[in-house]
PDB file of C-alpha atoms in Angstrom:
ATOM      1  CA  MET A   1       0.895   6.102 -20.211  1.00 91.00           C
ATOM      2  CA  SER A   2       0.836   9.547 -18.342  1.00 96.00           C
ATOM      3  CA  LYS A   3       3.888  11.385 -17.063  1.00 97.00           C
ATOM      4  CA  ALA A   4       4.284  13.848 -13.951  1.00 98.00           C
ATOM      5  CA  LYS A   5       7.368  15.894 -13.790  1.00 98.00           C
ATOM      6  CA  ILE A   6       8.810  16.633 -10.235  1.00 98.00           C
ATOM      7  CA  HIS A   7      10.883  19.626  -9.694  1.00 98.00           C
ATOM      8  CA  TYR A   8      13.037  19.498  -6.413  1.00 98.00           C
ATOM      9  CA  LEU A   9      12.954  23.101  -5.013  1.00 98.00           C
ATOM     10  CA  TYR A  10      14.878  22.881  -1.545  1.00 98.00           C
ATOM     11  CA  HIS A  11      14.329  21.016   1.556  1.00 98.00           C
ATOM     12  CA  ASP A  12      10.951  19.912   1.666  1.00 98.00           C
ATOM     13  CA  GLY A  13      10.080  22.073  -1.042  1.00 98.00           C
ATOM     14  CA  PHE A  14       8.993  20.461  -4.433  1.00 98.00           C
ATOM     15  CA  ALA A  15       6.418  21.332  -7.540  1.00 98.00           C
ATOM     16  CA  VAL A  16       4.682  18.524  -9.121  1.00 98.00           C
ATOM     17  CA  GLU A  17       3.395  18.870 -12.813  1.00 97.00           C
ATOM     18  CA  THR A  18       0.749  16.610 -13.824  1.00 98.00           C
ATOM     19  CA  LYS A  19      -1.664  16.841 -17.092  1.00 97.00           C
ATOM     20  CA  ASN A  20      -4.056  19.115 -15.379  1.00 97.00           C
ATOM     21  CA  PHE A  21      -2.352  20.322 -11.819  1.00 98.00           C
ATOM     22  CA  PHE A  22       0.428  22.337 -10.713  1.00 98.00           C
ATOM     23  CA  LEU A  23       0.963  21.165  -7.093  1.00 98.00           C
ATOM     24  CA  ILE A  24       3.465  23.108  -4.753  1.00 98.00           C
ATOM     25  CA  PHE A  25       4.757  21.512  -1.313  1.00 99.00           C
ATOM     26  CA  ASP A  26       6.152  23.206   1.435  1.00 98.00           C
ATOM     27  CA  TYR A  27       7.981  26.275  -0.164  1.00 98.00           C
ATOM     28  CA  TYR A  28      10.252  28.324   1.647  1.00 97.00           C
ATOM     29  CA  ASN A  29      13.593  29.161   0.180  1.00 98.00           C
ATOM     30  CA  ASN A  30      12.743  31.799  -2.301  1.00 97.00           C
ATOM     31  CA  ARG A  31      16.269  32.806  -2.927  1.00 96.00           C
ATOM     32  CA  PRO A  32      17.351  30.840  -6.385  1.00 95.00           C
ATOM     33  CA  GLN A  33      20.833  28.843  -6.301  1.00 91.00           C
ATOM     34  CA  ASN A  34      21.763  31.242  -9.279  1.00 89.00           C
ATOM     35  CA  SER A  35      20.865  34.758 -10.320  1.00 86.00           C
ATOM     36  CA  ASP A  36      17.767  33.764 -12.261  1.00 92.00           C
ATOM     37  CA  ALA A  37      14.591  33.180 -10.365  1.00 93.00           C
ATOM     38  CA  THR A  38      13.260  30.068 -12.225  1.00 95.00           C
ATOM     39  CA  LEU A  39      12.139  26.328 -11.523  1.00 95.00           C
ATOM     40  CA  GLU A  40      15.711  25.309 -12.577  1.00 95.00           C
ATOM     41  CA  ASN A  41      17.243  27.388 -10.017  1.00 96.00           C
ATOM     42  CA  GLY A  42      15.012  26.132  -7.132  1.00 97.00           C
ATOM     43  CA  VAL A  43      12.160  28.874  -6.825  1.00 97.00           C
ATOM     44  CA  ILE A  44       8.873  29.214  -7.998  1.00 97.00           C
ATOM     45  CA  ASP A  45       8.838  32.147 -10.464  1.00 92.00           C
ATOM     46  CA  ILE A  46       6.234  34.475 -12.117  1.00 90.00           C
ATOM     47  CA  THR A  47       5.893  32.600 -15.260  1.00 89.00           C
ATOM     48  CA  SER A  48       5.172  29.341 -13.484  1.00 88.00           C
ATOM     49  CA  ILE A  49       2.545  31.181 -11.854  1.00 94.00           C
ATOM     50  CA  LYS A  50       0.947  32.997 -14.932  1.00 93.00           C
ATOM     51  CA  SER A  51       1.130  30.018 -17.051  1.00 89.00           C
ATOM     52  CA  LYS A  52       0.036  27.132 -14.951  1.00 92.00           C
ATOM     53  CA  LYS A  53      -3.678  26.049 -14.281  1.00 91.00           C
ATOM     54  CA  ASN A  54      -5.015  24.556 -11.265  1.00 97.00           C
ATOM     55  CA  ILE A  55      -2.268  25.587  -8.819  1.00 98.00           C
ATOM     56  CA  TYR A  56      -2.427  24.016  -5.374  1.00 98.00           C
ATOM     57  CA  VAL A  57      -0.005  25.185  -2.738  1.00 98.00           C
ATOM     58  CA  PHE A  58       0.317  22.928   0.418  1.00 98.00           C
ATOM     59  CA  VAL A  59       1.694  23.889   3.889  1.00 98.00           C
ATOM     60  CA  SER A  60       2.043  21.002   6.050  1.00 98.00           C
ATOM     61  CA  HIS A  61       2.946  22.969   9.148  1.00 98.00           C
ATOM     62  CA  ALA A  62       4.086  26.568  10.013  1.00 98.00           C
ATOM     63  CA  HIS A  63       7.835  25.618  10.857  1.00 98.00           C
ATOM     64  CA  HIS A  64      10.170  28.171   8.972  1.00 97.00           C
ATOM     65  CA  ASP A  65      11.718  25.392   7.111  1.00 98.00           C
ATOM     66  CA  HIS A  66       8.209  24.570   5.249  1.00 98.00           C
ATOM     67  CA  PHE A  67       6.708  28.024   5.261  1.00 98.00           C
ATOM     68  CA  ASN A  68       7.096  31.283   3.680  1.00 98.00           C
ATOM     69  CA  ASP A  69       4.382  33.560   3.424  1.00 96.00           C
ATOM     70  CA  VAL A  70       5.772  35.112   0.185  1.00 97.00           C
ATOM     71  CA  ILE A  71       3.242  32.261  -1.123  1.00 98.00           C
ATOM     72  CA  PHE A  72       0.468  34.378  -0.660  1.00 97.00           C
ATOM     73  CA  SER A  73       1.642  37.172  -2.948  1.00 96.00           C
ATOM     74  CA  TRP A  74       1.429  34.368  -5.881  1.00 97.00           C
ATOM     75  CA  SER A  75      -2.569  35.141  -5.675  1.00 95.00           C
ATOM     76  CA  ASN A  76      -1.993  38.819  -7.096  1.00 95.00           C
ATOM     77  CA  ILE A  77      -0.423  37.200 -10.267  1.00 96.00           C
ATOM     78  CA  ASN A  78      -2.944  34.089 -10.416  1.00 96.00           C
ATOM     79  CA  PRO A  79      -6.020  34.585  -8.266  1.00 94.00           C
ATOM     80  CA  HIS A  80      -7.270  31.195  -9.037  1.00 95.00           C
ATOM     81  CA  ILE A  81      -4.703  29.724  -6.698  1.00 98.00           C
ATOM     82  CA  LYS A  82      -5.840  27.469  -3.873  1.00 98.00           C
ATOM     83  CA  TYR A  83      -3.880  27.192  -0.695  1.00 98.00           C
ATOM     84  CA  ILE A  84      -4.208  23.881   1.583  1.00 98.00           C
ATOM     85  CA  MET A  85      -2.782  24.408   4.992  1.00 98.00           C
ATOM     86  CA  SER A  86      -2.485  22.997   8.416  1.00 98.00           C
ATOM     87  CA  CYS A  87      -4.469  24.657  11.093  1.00 96.00           C
ATOM     88  CA  ASP A  88      -1.415  26.057  12.948  1.00 97.00           C
ATOM     89  CA  VAL A  89      -0.144  28.562  10.003  1.00 97.00           C
ATOM     90  CA  PRO A  90      -0.343  31.982  11.139  1.00 93.00           C
ATOM     91  CA  LEU A  91      -2.268  34.630   8.660  1.00 91.00           C
ATOM     92  CA  ARG A  92      -3.130  38.183   9.015  1.00 84.00           C
ATOM     93  CA  ASP A  93      -6.274  37.646   7.097  1.00 89.00           C
ATOM     94  CA  TYR A  94      -8.456  35.354   5.709  1.00 91.00           C
ATOM     95  CA  LYS A  95      -9.445  34.730   1.937  1.00 95.00           C
ATOM     96  CA  SER A  96     -11.759  32.549   0.047  1.00 96.00           C
ATOM     97  CA  ASN A  97      -9.136  30.553  -1.433  1.00 97.00           C
ATOM     98  CA  TYR A  98      -7.383  29.593   1.818  1.00 98.00           C
ATOM     99  CA  TYR A  99      -8.649  26.274   3.245  1.00 98.00           C
ATOM    100  CA  PHE A 100      -7.453  25.098   6.624  1.00 97.00           C
ATOM    101  CA  ILE A 101      -7.430  21.419   7.381  1.00 97.00           C
ATOM    102  CA  PHE A 102      -6.720  19.139  10.517  1.00 96.00           C
ATOM    103  CA  ALA A 103      -5.360  15.441  10.202  1.00 98.00           C
ATOM    104  CA  ASN A 104      -7.656  12.972   9.283  1.00 98.00           C
ATOM    105  CA  LYS A 105      -9.943  15.030   6.812  1.00 98.00           C
ATOM    106  CA  GLU A 106     -10.715  15.285   3.251  1.00 98.00           C
ATOM    107  CA  LEU A 107     -11.108  18.026   0.946  1.00 98.00           C
ATOM    108  CA  ILE A 108     -12.509  17.222  -2.760  1.00 98.00           C
ATOM    109  CA  PHE A 109     -12.286  19.646  -5.813  1.00 98.00           C
ATOM    110  CA  GLN A 110     -12.931  19.071  -9.015  1.00 97.00           C
ATOM    111  CA  GLY A 111     -10.242  16.748 -10.404  1.00 98.00           C
ATOM    112  CA  ILE A 112      -8.472  16.414  -6.868  1.00 98.00           C
ATOM    113  CA  LYS A 113      -8.725  14.611  -3.608  1.00 98.00           C
ATOM    114  CA  ILE A 114      -6.815  15.758  -0.815  1.00 98.00           C
ATOM    115  CA  LYS A 115      -6.456  13.608   2.468  1.00 98.00           C
ATOM    116  CA  THR A 116      -4.695  14.561   5.560  1.00 98.00           C
ATOM    117  CA  PHE A 117      -2.999  12.182   7.980  1.00 98.00           C
ATOM    118  CA  GLY A 118      -0.986  13.412  11.187  1.00 98.00           C
ATOM    119  CA  SER A 119       2.701  14.271  12.173  1.00 98.00           C
ATOM    120  CA  THR A 120       5.247  13.213  14.721  1.00 98.00           C
ATOM    121  CA  ASP A 121       6.002  17.233  15.153  1.00 98.00           C
ATOM    122  CA  ILE A 122       3.217  19.565  14.351  1.00 97.00           C
ATOM    123  CA  GLY A 123       0.582  19.786  11.486  1.00 98.00           C
ATOM    124  CA  VAL A 124      -0.214  17.316   8.901  1.00 98.00           C
ATOM    125  CA  SER A 125       1.059  15.136   5.973  1.00 99.00           C
ATOM    126  CA  PHE A 126      -0.872  15.160   2.623  1.00 99.00           C
ATOM    127  CA  PHE A 127      -2.475  12.413   0.449  1.00 99.00           C
ATOM    128  CA  ILE A 128      -3.371  13.580  -3.056  1.00 98.00           C
ATOM    129  CA  ASP A 129      -5.034  11.452  -5.634  1.00 98.00           C
ATOM    130  CA  VAL A 130      -5.015  13.884  -8.972  1.00 98.00           C
ATOM    131  CA  ASP A 131      -5.075  12.906 -12.848  1.00 98.00           C
ATOM    132  CA  GLY A 132      -4.959   9.132 -11.571  1.00 98.00           C
ATOM    133  CA  LEU A 133      -1.574   9.784  -9.703  1.00 98.00           C
ATOM    134  CA  THR A 134      -1.337   9.268  -5.852  1.00 98.00           C
ATOM    135  CA  ILE A 135       1.349  11.698  -3.911  1.00 99.00           C
ATOM    136  CA  PHE A 136       2.127  11.610  -0.558  1.00 99.00           C
ATOM    137  CA  HIS A 137       4.098  14.251   1.281  1.00 99.00           C
ATOM    138  CA  ALA A 138       5.049  13.550   4.775  1.00 99.00           C
ATOM    139  CA  GLY A 139       5.561  17.228   5.999  1.00 98.00           C
ATOM    140  CA  ASP A 140       7.438  16.374   9.458  1.00 98.00           C
ATOM    141  CA  LEU A 141       5.951  13.066  10.008  1.00 98.00           C
ATOM    142  CA  ASN A 142       9.228  10.813  10.831  1.00 98.00           C
ATOM    143  CA  TRP A 143      10.499   8.537  13.174  1.00 98.00           C
ATOM    144  CA  TRP A 144      12.432  11.378  15.176  1.00 98.00           C
ATOM    145  CA  HIS A 145      14.805   9.319  16.883  1.00 98.00           C
ATOM    146  CA  TRP A 146      17.017  11.228  19.064  1.00 98.00           C
ATOM    147  CA  LYS A 147      19.778   9.469  20.368  1.00 94.00           C
ATOM    148  CA  HIS A 148      20.264  11.367  23.546  1.00 95.00           C
ATOM    149  CA  THR A 149      16.521  11.768  24.396  1.00 97.00           C
ATOM    150  CA  CYS A 150      15.348   9.202  27.186  1.00 98.00           C
ATOM    151  CA  ILE A 151      14.066   5.971  26.259  1.00 97.00           C
ATOM    152  CA  GLU A 152      10.336   6.663  27.060  1.00 98.00           C
ATOM    153  CA  ASN A 153      10.560   9.510  24.440  1.00 97.00           C
ATOM    154  CA  GLN A 154      12.268   7.324  21.858  1.00 98.00           C
ATOM    155  CA  GLU A 155       9.653   4.620  22.472  1.00 98.00           C
ATOM    156  CA  THR A 156       6.651   6.928  22.332  1.00 98.00           C
ATOM    157  CA  MET A 157       7.886   8.545  19.196  1.00 98.00           C
ATOM    158  CA  GLU A 158       8.316   4.994  17.566  1.00 98.00           C
ATOM    159  CA  LEU A 159       4.794   3.878  18.507  1.00 98.00           C
ATOM    160  CA  ASN A 160       3.392   7.354  17.202  1.00 98.00           C
ATOM    161  CA  PHE A 161       5.138   6.908  14.125  1.00 98.00           C
ATOM    162  CA  LYS A 162       4.224   3.241  13.379  1.00 98.00           C
ATOM    163  CA  LYS A 163       0.558   4.004  13.979  1.00 98.00           C
ATOM    164  CA  GLU A 164       0.307   6.490  11.859  1.00 98.00           C
ATOM    165  CA  VAL A 165       2.439   4.809   9.023  1.00 98.00           C
ATOM    166  CA  TRP A 166       0.175   1.678   9.572  1.00 98.00           C
ATOM    167  CA  LYS A 167      -2.961   4.050   8.660  1.00 98.00           C
ATOM    168  CA  ILE A 168      -1.200   5.420   5.350  1.00 98.00           C
ATOM    169  CA  ALA A 169      -0.321   1.867   4.390  1.00 98.00           C
ATOM    170  CA  GLU A 170      -4.084   1.491   3.544  1.00 98.00           C
ATOM    171  CA  GLU A 171      -3.417   3.835   0.511  1.00 98.00           C
ATOM    172  CA  ASN A 172      -1.798   3.033  -2.527  1.00 98.00           C
ATOM    173  CA  ILE A 173       0.835   5.666  -3.142  1.00 98.00           C
ATOM    174  CA  ASN A 174       3.027   6.214  -6.499  1.00 98.00           C
ATOM    175  CA  ILE A 175       5.074   8.886  -5.044  1.00 98.00           C
ATOM    176  CA  ALA A 176       6.207   9.748  -1.429  1.00 98.00           C
ATOM    177  CA  PHE A 177       8.125  12.550  -0.369  1.00 99.00           C
ATOM    178  CA  PHE A 178       9.785  11.831   3.018  1.00 98.00           C
ATOM    179  CA  PRO A 179      12.333  13.059   5.568  1.00 98.00           C
ATOM    180  CA  THR A 180      15.836  11.699   5.653  1.00 98.00           C
ATOM    181  CA  ASP A 181      17.340  14.126   8.146  1.00 98.00           C
ATOM    182  CA  PRO A 182      21.235  14.245   8.490  1.00 98.00           C
ATOM    183  CA  ARG A 183      20.857  15.559  12.319  1.00 98.00           C
ATOM    184  CA  LEU A 184      19.419  11.936  13.313  1.00 98.00           C
ATOM    185  CA  GLU A 185      23.108  10.835  12.421  1.00 98.00           C
ATOM    186  CA  GLU A 186      22.750   6.928  12.088  1.00 97.00           C
ATOM    187  CA  PHE A 187      19.134   6.611  12.456  1.00 98.00           C
ATOM    188  CA  SER A 188      18.391   9.246   9.705  1.00 98.00           C
ATOM    189  CA  HIS A 189      17.332   6.354   7.620  1.00 98.00           C
ATOM    190  CA  ILE A 190      14.852   4.191   9.969  1.00 98.00           C
ATOM    191  CA  GLY A 191      11.615   5.953   9.427  1.00 98.00           C
ATOM    192  CA  GLY A 192      12.196   6.074   5.608  1.00 98.00           C
ATOM    193  CA  GLU A 193      13.104   2.397   5.601  1.00 98.00           C
ATOM    194  CA  TYR A 194      10.261   1.533   7.645  1.00 98.00           C
ATOM    195  CA  PHE A 195       7.680   3.483   5.605  1.00 98.00           C
ATOM    196  CA  ILE A 196       9.126   1.984   2.285  1.00 98.00           C
ATOM    197  CA  ARG A 197       8.763  -1.540   3.699  1.00 97.00           C
ATOM    198  CA  LYS A 198       5.313  -1.014   4.938  1.00 98.00           C
ATOM    199  CA  VAL A 199       3.583   1.410   2.341  1.00 98.00           C
ATOM    200  CA  ARG A 200       5.562   0.489  -0.684  1.00 97.00           C
ATOM    201  CA  PRO A 201       5.309   3.676  -2.867  1.00 98.00           C
ATOM    202  CA  ASN A 202       6.595   3.087  -6.513  1.00 98.00           C
ATOM    203  CA  LEU A 203       9.049   6.328  -6.167  1.00 98.00           C
ATOM    204  CA  PHE A 204      10.517   7.455  -2.607  1.00 98.00           C
ATOM    205  CA  ILE A 205      11.987  10.994  -2.867  1.00 98.00           C
ATOM    206  CA  PRO A 206      14.362  12.030   0.601  1.00 98.00           C
ATOM    207  CA  MET A 207      13.767  15.337   1.731  1.00 98.00           C
ATOM    208  CA  HIS A 208      14.346  17.200   4.823  1.00 98.00           C
ATOM    209  CA  PHE A 209      18.303  17.469   4.368  1.00 98.00           C
ATOM    210  CA  TRP A 210      19.082  21.145   3.865  1.00 97.00           C
ATOM    211  CA  ASP A 211      22.350  21.388   1.685  1.00 97.00           C
ATOM    212  CA  ASP A 212      23.377  17.807   2.449  1.00 98.00           C
ATOM    213  CA  TYR A 213      23.302  16.461  -1.020  1.00 97.00           C
ATOM    214  CA  SER A 214      25.064  13.162   0.228  1.00 97.00           C
ATOM    215  CA  MET A 215      21.867  11.827   2.275  1.00 97.00           C
ATOM    216  CA  PRO A 216      19.792  10.704  -0.699  1.00 97.00           C
ATOM    217  CA  GLN A 217      22.823   8.628  -1.949  1.00 96.00           C
ATOM    218  CA  LYS A 218      23.409   7.194   1.731  1.00 97.00           C
ATOM    219  CA  PHE A 219      19.653   6.974   2.122  1.00 97.00           C
ATOM    220  CA  TYR A 220      19.565   4.618  -1.251  1.00 96.00           C
ATOM    221  CA  ASN A 221      22.757   2.572  -0.007  1.00 96.00           C
ATOM    222  CA  LYS A 222      21.219   1.631   3.133  1.00 95.00           C
ATOM    223  CA  VAL A 223      17.726   0.995   1.933  1.00 95.00           C
ATOM    224  CA  LYS A 224      17.675   0.032  -1.844  1.00 87.00           C
ATOM    225  CA  ASN A 225      14.451  -1.975  -2.252  1.00 80.00           C
ATOM    226  CA  ASP A 226      13.606  -3.985  -5.263  1.00 84.00           C
ATOM    227  CA  LYS A 227      10.002  -2.622  -5.305  1.00 91.00           C
ATOM    228  CA  THR A 228      10.573   1.017  -4.544  1.00 97.00           C
ATOM    229  CA  ASN A 229      12.710   3.559  -6.651  1.00 97.00           C
ATOM    230  CA  ILE A 230      14.841   5.605  -4.414  1.00 98.00           C
ATOM    231  CA  ALA A 231      15.672   9.263  -6.060  1.00 98.00           C
ATOM    232  CA  LYS A 232      19.140  10.357  -5.501  1.00 96.00           C
ATOM    233  CA  ILE A 233      18.647  14.155  -5.749  1.00 97.00           C
ATOM    234  CA  SER A 234      21.898  15.880  -6.197  1.00 97.00           C
ATOM    235  CA  LYS A 235      20.944  19.576  -6.621  1.00 97.00           C
ATOM    236  CA  ARG A 236      18.125  22.184  -6.228  1.00 97.00           C
ATOM    237  CA  GLY A 237      15.987  22.429  -9.656  1.00 97.00           C
ATOM    238  CA  GLU A 238      16.609  18.984 -10.231  1.00 98.00           C
ATOM    239  CA  VAL A 239      13.840  17.486 -12.272  1.00 98.00           C
ATOM    240  CA  ILE A 240      12.477  13.442 -11.699  1.00 98.00           C
ATOM    241  CA  GLU A 241      10.120  12.561 -14.366  1.00 98.00           C
ATOM    242  CA  PHE A 242       7.603   9.668 -13.009  1.00 98.00           C
ATOM    243  CA  LYS A 243       5.427   7.743 -15.594  1.00 97.00           C
ATOM    244  CA  TYR A 244       2.422   5.758 -14.811  1.00 96.00           C
TER     245      TYR A 244
END
């Protein structure tokens, strides 16, 4: 049996440690919740960057709550880091360890396969197969049902979201990171609920809720499912272990 360690950083930011890889997703909040800049306080620290091997940094898109260009300074500490980024991410220069990707594309490196799906906002969502573990990070793929928009926009959003999820459902997913945004009010759970019903990941981890730590519990209460474990994140730096 293998084990992955998942660090909740903030909002959509996570770090996932597998046997041979260290994966960082949508990192933007670089201020620790307490004085020490450590994983336990929700930030990527110098020790992690120095000590980890096979570091891959993923950026689903350039929205400020998914991207902070501080990530590029990490390569000064560890030049072997690879950056896998949506093509909308702005850069001042280009380096050999930067990889840009559109939706519905694949990148394969030694020991890791990366596949992209679309978004219902901008950028991409990521599917990763690594060390026998499959991970999905939705980025801003969600059923964004804003109740004050017109019916036509709501119906188009629903159709586009469900079409993308049907494609994703062809993959076997162990861990899924997916938005449960409180701004959607009573509709905050519908995207994740549909995703769980169609994709059936082993572990569903709510994200995109900023400082509203009531959201994971609310989502769990609404959607709890016998076949999918739903994480109830309660703080930055929280660690979830996944055995597979």
